[in-house]
Short mmCIF file of C-alpha atoms in Angstrom, two decimals:
data_model
loop_
_atom_site.label_atom_id
_atom_site.label_comp_id
_atom_site.label_asym_id
_atom_site.label_seq_id
_atom_site.Cartn_x
_atom_site.Cartn_y
_atom_site.Cartn_z
CA MET A 1391 50.40 56.34 -30.33
CA ALA A 1392 49.17 58.45 -27.46
CA ASP A 1393 51.23 58.47 -24.29
CA PHE A 1394 48.71 57.12 -21.75
CA GLN A 1395 51.32 57.32 -19.01
CA ASN A 1396 51.28 61.10 -19.13
CA VAL A 1397 47.63 62.00 -19.38
CA GLY A 1398 47.22 62.41 -15.66
CA THR A 1399 46.82 60.68 -12.34
CA PHE A 1400 43.69 59.44 -10.55
CA ASP A 1401 43.93 58.98 -6.81
CA ALA A 1402 41.14 58.89 -4.21
CA GLY A 1403 38.62 60.51 -6.53
CA VAL A 1404 40.98 63.33 -7.59
CA PHE A 1405 42.04 63.45 -11.25
CA THR A 1406 45.02 65.62 -12.20
CA PRO A 1407 45.42 66.10 -15.95
CA LYS A 1408 48.86 66.72 -17.45
CA LEU A 1409 49.62 68.93 -20.36
CA GLY A 1410 52.98 68.07 -21.85
CA GLY A 1411 53.83 66.22 -18.65
CA ILE A 1412 53.13 69.32 -16.50
CA ALA A 1413 50.05 69.65 -14.31
CA PRO A 1414 48.74 73.22 -14.70
CA SER A 1415 47.86 75.13 -11.63
CA GLY A 1416 44.17 74.88 -10.61
CA SER A 1417 43.41 72.15 -13.16
CA SER A 1418 42.53 69.34 -10.75
CA PHE A 1419 38.85 68.47 -9.95
CA THR A 1420 37.01 66.06 -7.72
CA MET A 1421 34.57 63.30 -8.96
CA ASP A 1422 32.27 62.03 -6.24
CA ALA A 1423 30.76 58.50 -6.01
CA ALA A 1424 27.60 59.49 -7.90
CA GLY A 1425 29.66 60.83 -10.77
CA ILE A 1426 31.73 57.69 -10.96
CA ALA A 1427 28.57 55.52 -10.84
CA SER A 1428 26.83 57.42 -13.64
CA GLY A 1429 29.94 57.21 -15.76
CA GLY A 1430 30.01 53.46 -15.22
CA ALA A 1431 26.35 53.20 -16.21
CA PHE A 1432 27.03 55.09 -19.41
CA LEU A 1433 29.92 52.82 -20.22
CA THR A 1434 27.75 49.77 -19.59
CA SER A 1435 25.05 51.05 -21.97
CA GLU A 1436 27.65 51.57 -24.67
CA LEU A 1437 28.90 48.02 -24.30
CA GLU A 1438 25.51 46.27 -24.15
CA LYS A 1439 24.51 43.49 -26.57
CA ARG A 1440 21.02 44.17 -27.87
CA ASP A 1441 18.78 41.19 -28.63
CA PRO A 1442 17.11 41.92 -32.01
CA LEU A 1443 14.15 39.64 -31.25
CA ILE A 1444 10.99 41.38 -30.07
CA ARG A 1445 9.03 38.99 -27.87
CA LYS A 1446 5.35 39.29 -28.64
CA PRO A 1447 2.45 38.00 -26.51
CA LEU A 1448 1.90 34.25 -26.46
CA THR A 1449 -1.38 33.17 -28.02
CA SER A 1450 -3.03 30.55 -30.18
CA VAL A 1451 -5.56 30.89 -33.01
CA THR A 1452 -6.86 27.90 -34.99
CA TYR A 1453 -9.97 29.24 -36.72
CA ALA A 1454 -8.56 28.94 -40.26
CA ARG A 1455 -8.02 25.21 -39.69
CA ASP A 1456 -11.52 24.41 -38.50
CA ILE A 1457 -13.91 26.17 -40.89
CA PRO A 1458 -14.01 27.02 -44.61
CA ILE A 1459 -13.60 30.77 -45.11
CA GLN A 1460 -14.77 32.40 -48.32
CA THR A 1461 -13.44 35.82 -49.28
CA GLY A 1462 -15.30 38.62 -51.01
CA GLY A 1463 -18.72 40.24 -50.95
CA GLY A 1464 -18.14 43.85 -49.91
CA TRP A 1465 -19.55 46.01 -47.15
CA VAL A 1466 -22.86 44.20 -46.71
CA ASP A 1467 -25.04 43.76 -43.64
CA TYR A 1468 -26.11 40.16 -44.26
CA VAL A 1469 -25.07 37.02 -46.09
CA THR A 1470 -27.98 35.00 -47.52
CA ALA A 1471 -28.24 31.41 -48.68
CA MET A 1472 -31.00 29.61 -50.53
CA ASN A 1473 -32.28 26.17 -49.63
CA VAL A 1474 -35.00 23.99 -51.04
CA ALA A 1475 -37.20 21.18 -49.71
CA TYR A 1476 -39.16 18.81 -51.95
CA GLY A 1477 -42.47 17.06 -51.48
CA ILE A 1478 -44.79 14.83 -53.48
CA THR A 1479 -48.35 13.76 -52.85
CA GLY A 1480 -48.37 10.41 -51.08
CA GLY A 1481 -44.61 10.42 -50.58
CA SER A 1482 -41.84 9.02 -52.74
CA GLY A 1483 -42.79 5.38 -52.01
CA SER A 1484 -46.02 3.83 -53.19
CA GLY A 1485 -47.53 7.27 -53.70
CA ALA A 1486 -45.41 7.66 -56.84
CA VAL A 1487 -46.60 4.38 -58.33
CA GLY A 1488 -49.12 4.90 -61.12
CA ALA A 1489 -52.15 2.68 -60.34
CA GLY A 1490 -54.09 1.06 -63.18
CA GLY A 1491 -56.95 3.27 -64.33
CA ALA A 1492 -55.68 6.29 -62.37
CA ASN A 1493 -56.31 9.56 -64.16
CA GLY A 1494 -53.94 11.66 -62.04
CA THR A 1495 -50.19 11.78 -61.51
CA PRO A 1496 -48.56 12.93 -58.27
CA ILE A 1497 -46.93 16.33 -58.72
CA ILE A 1498 -43.61 17.29 -57.16
CA GLN A 1499 -43.52 20.49 -55.14
CA ALA A 1500 -40.61 22.61 -54.01
CA ASN A 1501 -40.41 24.90 -51.00
CA VAL A 1502 -37.65 27.46 -51.50
CA ALA A 1503 -36.48 29.52 -48.52
CA LYS A 1504 -33.71 31.99 -47.83
CA GLY A 1505 -31.59 32.10 -44.73
CA ALA A 1506 -29.91 35.32 -43.57
CA TYR A 1507 -26.70 35.50 -41.54
CA LYS A 1508 -25.38 38.59 -39.81
CA ALA A 1509 -22.25 40.46 -40.84
CA HIS A 1510 -20.32 42.92 -38.68
CA LEU A 1511 -17.46 45.36 -38.99
CA PHE A 1512 -14.07 44.99 -37.39
CA SER A 1513 -12.25 48.28 -36.99
CA ALA A 1514 -9.09 49.36 -35.23
CA ALA A 1515 -6.68 52.27 -35.56
CA LEU A 1516 -3.04 52.85 -34.79
CA ARG A 1517 -1.33 56.14 -34.03
CA VAL A 1518 2.36 56.85 -34.54
CA ASN A 1519 3.78 59.98 -32.95
CA PHE A 1520 6.00 61.93 -35.34
CA VAL A 1521 8.86 62.26 -32.89
CA ASP A 1522 8.67 58.56 -31.98
CA MET A 1523 8.76 57.71 -35.67
CA GLN A 1524 11.98 59.69 -36.12
CA ARG A 1525 13.53 58.08 -33.06
CA SER A 1526 12.64 54.60 -34.28
CA ASN A 1527 14.60 55.28 -37.46
CA LEU A 1528 17.75 55.71 -35.39
CA ILE A 1529 17.50 52.22 -33.90
CA GLY A 1530 16.49 50.45 -37.11
CA ARG A 1531 13.03 49.38 -35.96
CA SER A 1532 9.71 50.27 -37.55
CA LEU A 1533 7.23 51.51 -34.96
CA ASP A 1534 4.49 51.37 -37.60
CA GLN A 1535 5.23 47.68 -38.28
CA LEU A 1536 5.25 46.92 -34.56
CA LEU A 1537 1.77 48.40 -34.17
CA GLN A 1538 0.55 46.66 -37.34
CA ASP A 1539 1.51 43.35 -35.74
CA GLY A 1540 -0.66 44.32 -32.78
CA ILE A 1541 -3.59 45.05 -35.10
CA ARG A 1542 -3.12 41.68 -36.79
CA LEU A 1543 -3.01 39.85 -33.46
CA THR A 1544 -6.20 41.60 -32.35
CA TYR A 1545 -7.93 40.65 -35.60
CA ASP A 1546 -6.89 37.00 -35.35
CA LYS A 1547 -8.15 36.74 -31.77
CA HIS A 1548 -11.42 38.40 -32.85
CA MET A 1549 -11.80 35.89 -35.69
CA ASP A 1550 -11.04 33.01 -33.34
CA ALA A 1551 -13.79 34.06 -30.93
CA ASN A 1552 -16.21 34.71 -33.78
CA VAL A 1553 -15.69 31.23 -35.24
CA TYR A 1554 -15.86 29.20 -32.03
CA VAL A 1555 -18.29 31.00 -29.72
CA GLY A 1556 -19.62 33.99 -31.66
CA LEU A 1557 -20.18 37.47 -30.25
CA THR A 1558 -22.64 37.70 -27.38
CA ASP A 1559 -23.26 41.42 -27.94
CA TYR A 1560 -24.47 40.69 -31.49
CA GLY A 1561 -26.40 37.54 -30.65
CA THR A 1562 -24.21 35.18 -32.68
CA THR A 1563 -22.81 31.74 -31.86
CA GLY A 1564 -20.04 29.54 -33.18
CA LEU A 1565 -18.82 26.00 -33.64
CA VAL A 1566 -18.90 24.98 -29.98
CA ASN A 1567 -22.15 26.61 -28.81
CA ASN A 1568 -24.62 26.58 -31.71
CA PRO A 1569 -28.14 26.13 -30.26
CA ASP A 1570 -29.28 24.12 -33.31
CA ALA A 1571 -26.64 21.42 -32.84
CA VAL A 1572 -27.62 18.06 -31.34
CA GLU A 1573 -26.28 17.69 -27.78
CA THR A 1574 -25.53 14.29 -26.24
CA THR A 1575 -23.69 13.07 -23.16
CA ALA A 1576 -20.85 10.57 -23.27
CA ALA A 1577 -21.73 7.17 -21.83
CA ASN A 1578 -20.04 5.97 -18.66
CA GLY A 1579 -17.22 3.50 -19.03
CA ALA A 1580 -16.50 0.37 -17.03
CA LYS A 1581 -15.16 2.49 -14.17
CA GLY A 1582 -18.47 4.34 -13.87
CA THR A 1583 -17.37 7.72 -15.31
CA ALA A 1584 -17.57 9.31 -18.74
CA THR A 1585 -14.22 11.12 -18.73
CA TRP A 1586 -11.66 9.79 -21.20
CA ALA A 1587 -8.90 9.69 -18.58
CA THR A 1588 -10.77 6.78 -16.92
CA LYS A 1589 -11.81 4.95 -20.08
CA THR A 1590 -10.14 2.22 -22.07
CA PRO A 1591 -9.08 2.86 -25.68
CA GLU A 1592 -12.02 0.75 -26.87
CA GLU A 1593 -14.45 2.87 -24.84
CA ILE A 1594 -12.96 6.08 -26.26
CA LEU A 1595 -13.25 4.66 -29.77
CA LYS A 1596 -16.89 3.87 -29.08
CA ASP A 1597 -17.54 7.49 -28.04
CA VAL A 1598 -16.00 8.70 -31.30
CA ASN A 1599 -17.78 6.18 -33.51
CA ASP A 1600 -21.12 6.74 -31.80
CA ALA A 1601 -20.83 10.45 -32.56
CA LEU A 1602 -19.83 9.83 -36.18
CA ALA A 1603 -22.61 7.29 -36.70
CA ALA A 1604 -25.25 9.53 -35.10
CA GLY A 1605 -24.19 12.48 -37.24
CA TRP A 1606 -24.19 10.44 -40.43
CA ALA A 1607 -27.61 8.93 -39.64
CA ALA A 1608 -29.05 12.41 -39.04
CA ASN A 1609 -27.75 13.37 -42.49
CA GLU A 1610 -29.73 10.58 -44.16
CA TYR A 1611 -26.50 8.62 -44.69
CA ASP A 1612 -25.49 10.96 -47.49
CA GLU A 1613 -22.02 9.81 -48.55
CA THR A 1614 -20.79 13.41 -48.66
CA ALA A 1615 -22.11 14.08 -45.16
CA ILE A 1616 -20.01 11.73 -43.04
CA PRO A 1617 -18.64 13.86 -40.18
CA ASN A 1618 -14.96 14.45 -40.91
CA HIS A 1619 -13.80 16.89 -38.22
CA ILE A 1620 -13.56 16.44 -34.45
CA LEU A 1621 -12.48 19.08 -31.95
CA LEU A 1622 -11.36 18.19 -28.43
CA PRO A 1623 -10.13 20.12 -25.40
CA TYR A 1624 -6.33 20.07 -25.33
CA GLU A 1625 -6.29 17.96 -22.17
CA GLN A 1626 -8.11 15.08 -23.87
CA TYR A 1627 -6.28 15.63 -27.15
CA ASN A 1628 -2.86 15.39 -25.52
CA TYR A 1629 -4.01 12.37 -23.55
CA ILE A 1630 -4.85 10.34 -26.65
CA LEU A 1631 -1.68 11.57 -28.37
CA THR A 1632 0.64 10.36 -25.63
CA THR A 1633 -1.11 7.37 -24.07
CA MET A 1634 -0.38 3.94 -25.49
CA VAL A 1635 -3.20 1.53 -26.25
CA SER A 1636 -1.61 -0.96 -23.86
CA ASP A 1637 1.65 -1.48 -22.04
CA LEU A 1638 2.94 -3.71 -24.82
CA ALA A 1639 1.51 -1.74 -27.75
CA SER A 1640 3.54 0.46 -30.07
CA GLU A 1641 0.71 2.81 -31.04
CA THR A 1642 -1.10 5.54 -29.16
CA ILE A 1643 -4.82 5.90 -28.64
CA TYR A 1644 -4.78 8.60 -31.33
CA ASP A 1645 -3.29 6.16 -33.86
CA PHE A 1646 -5.85 3.56 -32.80
CA LEU A 1647 -8.72 6.02 -33.35
CA MET A 1648 -7.45 7.17 -36.73
CA LYS A 1649 -7.26 3.58 -38.02
CA ASN A 1650 -10.58 2.31 -36.69
CA ASN A 1651 -13.05 5.19 -36.83
CA ALA A 1652 -16.32 4.93 -38.72
CA ALA A 1653 -15.54 7.79 -41.10
CA VAL A 1654 -12.40 6.16 -42.52
CA LYS A 1655 -14.00 2.71 -42.61
CA ASN A 1656 -16.81 4.13 -44.78
CA GLY A 1657 -14.44 5.69 -47.31
CA GLY A 1658 -14.22 9.15 -45.75
CA GLU A 1659 -11.53 10.90 -43.78
CA LEU A 1660 -11.23 12.24 -40.26
CA PHE A 1661 -9.34 15.05 -38.56
CA ILE A 1662 -8.98 15.14 -34.78
CA GLY A 1663 -7.51 18.31 -33.32
CA GLY A 1664 -7.20 20.26 -30.11
CA CYS A 1665 -9.24 23.41 -29.49
CA ARG A 1666 -9.03 25.53 -26.35
CA TRP A 1667 -12.65 26.68 -26.74
CA CYS A 1668 -13.97 23.14 -26.09
CA LYS A 1669 -12.79 23.22 -22.49
CA GLY A 1670 -15.83 23.76 -20.26
CA ALA A 1671 -18.13 24.43 -23.22
CA GLY A 1672 -20.53 21.61 -22.41
CA THR A 1673 -23.57 21.44 -20.17
CA GLY A 1674 -22.62 22.17 -16.57
CA GLN A 1675 -19.25 23.45 -17.83
CA GLY A 1676 -18.23 19.95 -18.81
CA ASP A 1677 -15.66 19.34 -21.53
CA ARG A 1678 -17.16 19.04 -25.00
CA MET A 1679 -16.28 17.06 -28.10
CA VAL A 1680 -17.50 18.66 -31.34
CA GLY A 1681 -18.00 16.53 -34.44
CA TYR A 1682 -19.16 18.02 -37.74
CA VAL A 1683 -18.85 18.03 -41.52
CA ASN A 1684 -16.14 20.55 -42.36
CA LYS A 1685 -17.15 21.36 -45.95
CA PRO A 1686 -18.43 24.65 -47.48
CA ARG A 1687 -21.75 23.06 -48.39
CA TYR A 1688 -22.49 22.40 -44.72
CA ILE A 1689 -20.75 25.15 -42.78
CA LYS A 1690 -18.64 28.22 -43.54
CA MET A 1691 -18.04 31.85 -42.76
CA ASP A 1692 -17.37 34.82 -45.02
CA GLU A 1693 -14.50 37.26 -44.81
CA LEU A 1694 -16.48 39.73 -46.90
CA VAL A 1695 -13.73 42.35 -46.78
CA PRO A 1696 -10.40 41.06 -45.45
CA MET A 1697 -8.67 43.29 -42.95
CA SER A 1698 -7.37 46.22 -44.96
CA ARG A 1699 -5.50 49.44 -44.41
CA ILE A 1700 -8.29 51.86 -45.19
CA MET A 1701 -6.64 55.24 -44.85
CA THR A 1702 -3.72 57.11 -43.29
CA ALA A 1703 -3.80 60.80 -42.45
CA PRO A 1704 -1.52 63.25 -40.63
CA ASN A 1705 -2.92 64.64 -37.40
CA VAL A 1706 -1.42 68.12 -36.95
CA THR A 1707 -3.06 68.74 -33.58
CA ASN A 1708 -1.41 65.70 -32.01
CA VAL A 1709 1.67 65.71 -34.30
CA CYS A 1710 1.16 62.11 -35.39
CA TYR A 1711 -0.07 59.86 -38.18
CA ASP A 1712 -3.38 57.98 -37.73
CA THR A 1713 -4.11 54.81 -39.71
CA ALA A 1714 -7.47 53.00 -39.79
CA TYR A 1715 -7.89 49.27 -40.43
CA MET A 1716 -11.26 47.65 -41.13
CA ALA A 1717 -12.80 44.34 -42.17
CA ASN A 1718 -16.29 42.96 -42.75
CA ILE A 1719 -16.98 39.49 -41.35
CA SER A 1720 -19.99 37.19 -41.22
CA GLU A 1721 -21.10 34.97 -38.39
CA VAL A 1722 -20.69 31.19 -38.68
CA GLN A 1723 -23.18 29.89 -41.23
CA LEU A 1724 -24.52 26.44 -40.35
CA PHE A 1725 -26.62 25.28 -43.31
CA TYR A 1726 -27.46 21.78 -42.06
CA PRO A 1727 -28.01 21.70 -38.29
CA THR A 1728 -27.92 17.89 -38.46
CA SER A 1729 -24.29 18.02 -39.62
CA ILE A 1730 -22.89 19.01 -36.20
CA LEU A 1731 -23.01 17.07 -32.93
CA TYR A 1732 -21.84 17.77 -29.37
CA VAL A 1733 -20.73 15.08 -26.91
CA ASP A 1734 -20.35 16.43 -23.36
CA GLY A 1735 -18.64 15.00 -20.31
CA ILE A 1736 -15.55 13.55 -21.94
#
């Protein structure tokens, strides 16, 4: 064991080393305050506890929950869909009844049309400096993976905006601002306002059921076309989640709505969820409730080419590696405009 009693003495900033218990002539030196401070900082850095968790930006994306997404199709410019309308002379009522002595039969006709929906490219690149890559190996972190997470976050936020509000620069819209959707205004409650915070649970239920009934009626009461998806601003969503039906009740307004809504009572199902894009989306920047049929027959979008790592190449000029990521995405495709309804002012 080393003899720490004989390595030297330290007094008033002067350190005198000992060799074999004898201080050689001219071997002492002076350490000023700055030198002592920097030495302490070095010691502190050696003794630090590093938190392995990298805290990424806080965000929320819900697009995959609220719309069917179909994958595949390639690098196309448009997505097309066929639709057909039927007609018969005199209509499908008495016009289709063969009268006695008639020598003609009504003939069915079909009008086939094709709708086109825009597609656009998503592209982003990351650059990893060669020296930074080598340094990251020393600390056990992947700089490339860190930047890939940033690409993924950017893509998810792009998809979220594309699904809910579309891209203004490309002239597209989304779930909460489609110009073909039917817009209505919530009725005032007993307190004279339409906002849910001032309404009774029964009045809120009426708003929901009125929207479901109006949407179903617009869809010719097709049993597959009962609206089954409702989006609300988070303020209203949290309100119905946490507010009891009454002071003595054991269920919340949300539970009350899920048990007594028109969709469930007619053999369907209903999802009610929060969406940050509904806040201020209505007329006059009012809060908007969106009700629609969330099925691929009625509405969808295409991820024609999912986000992919296209190519990686060394860049000698900048001493780095460049990697390109790309995807091909369609706008929201609303096939039946009657299958979506907006209720503003809630």
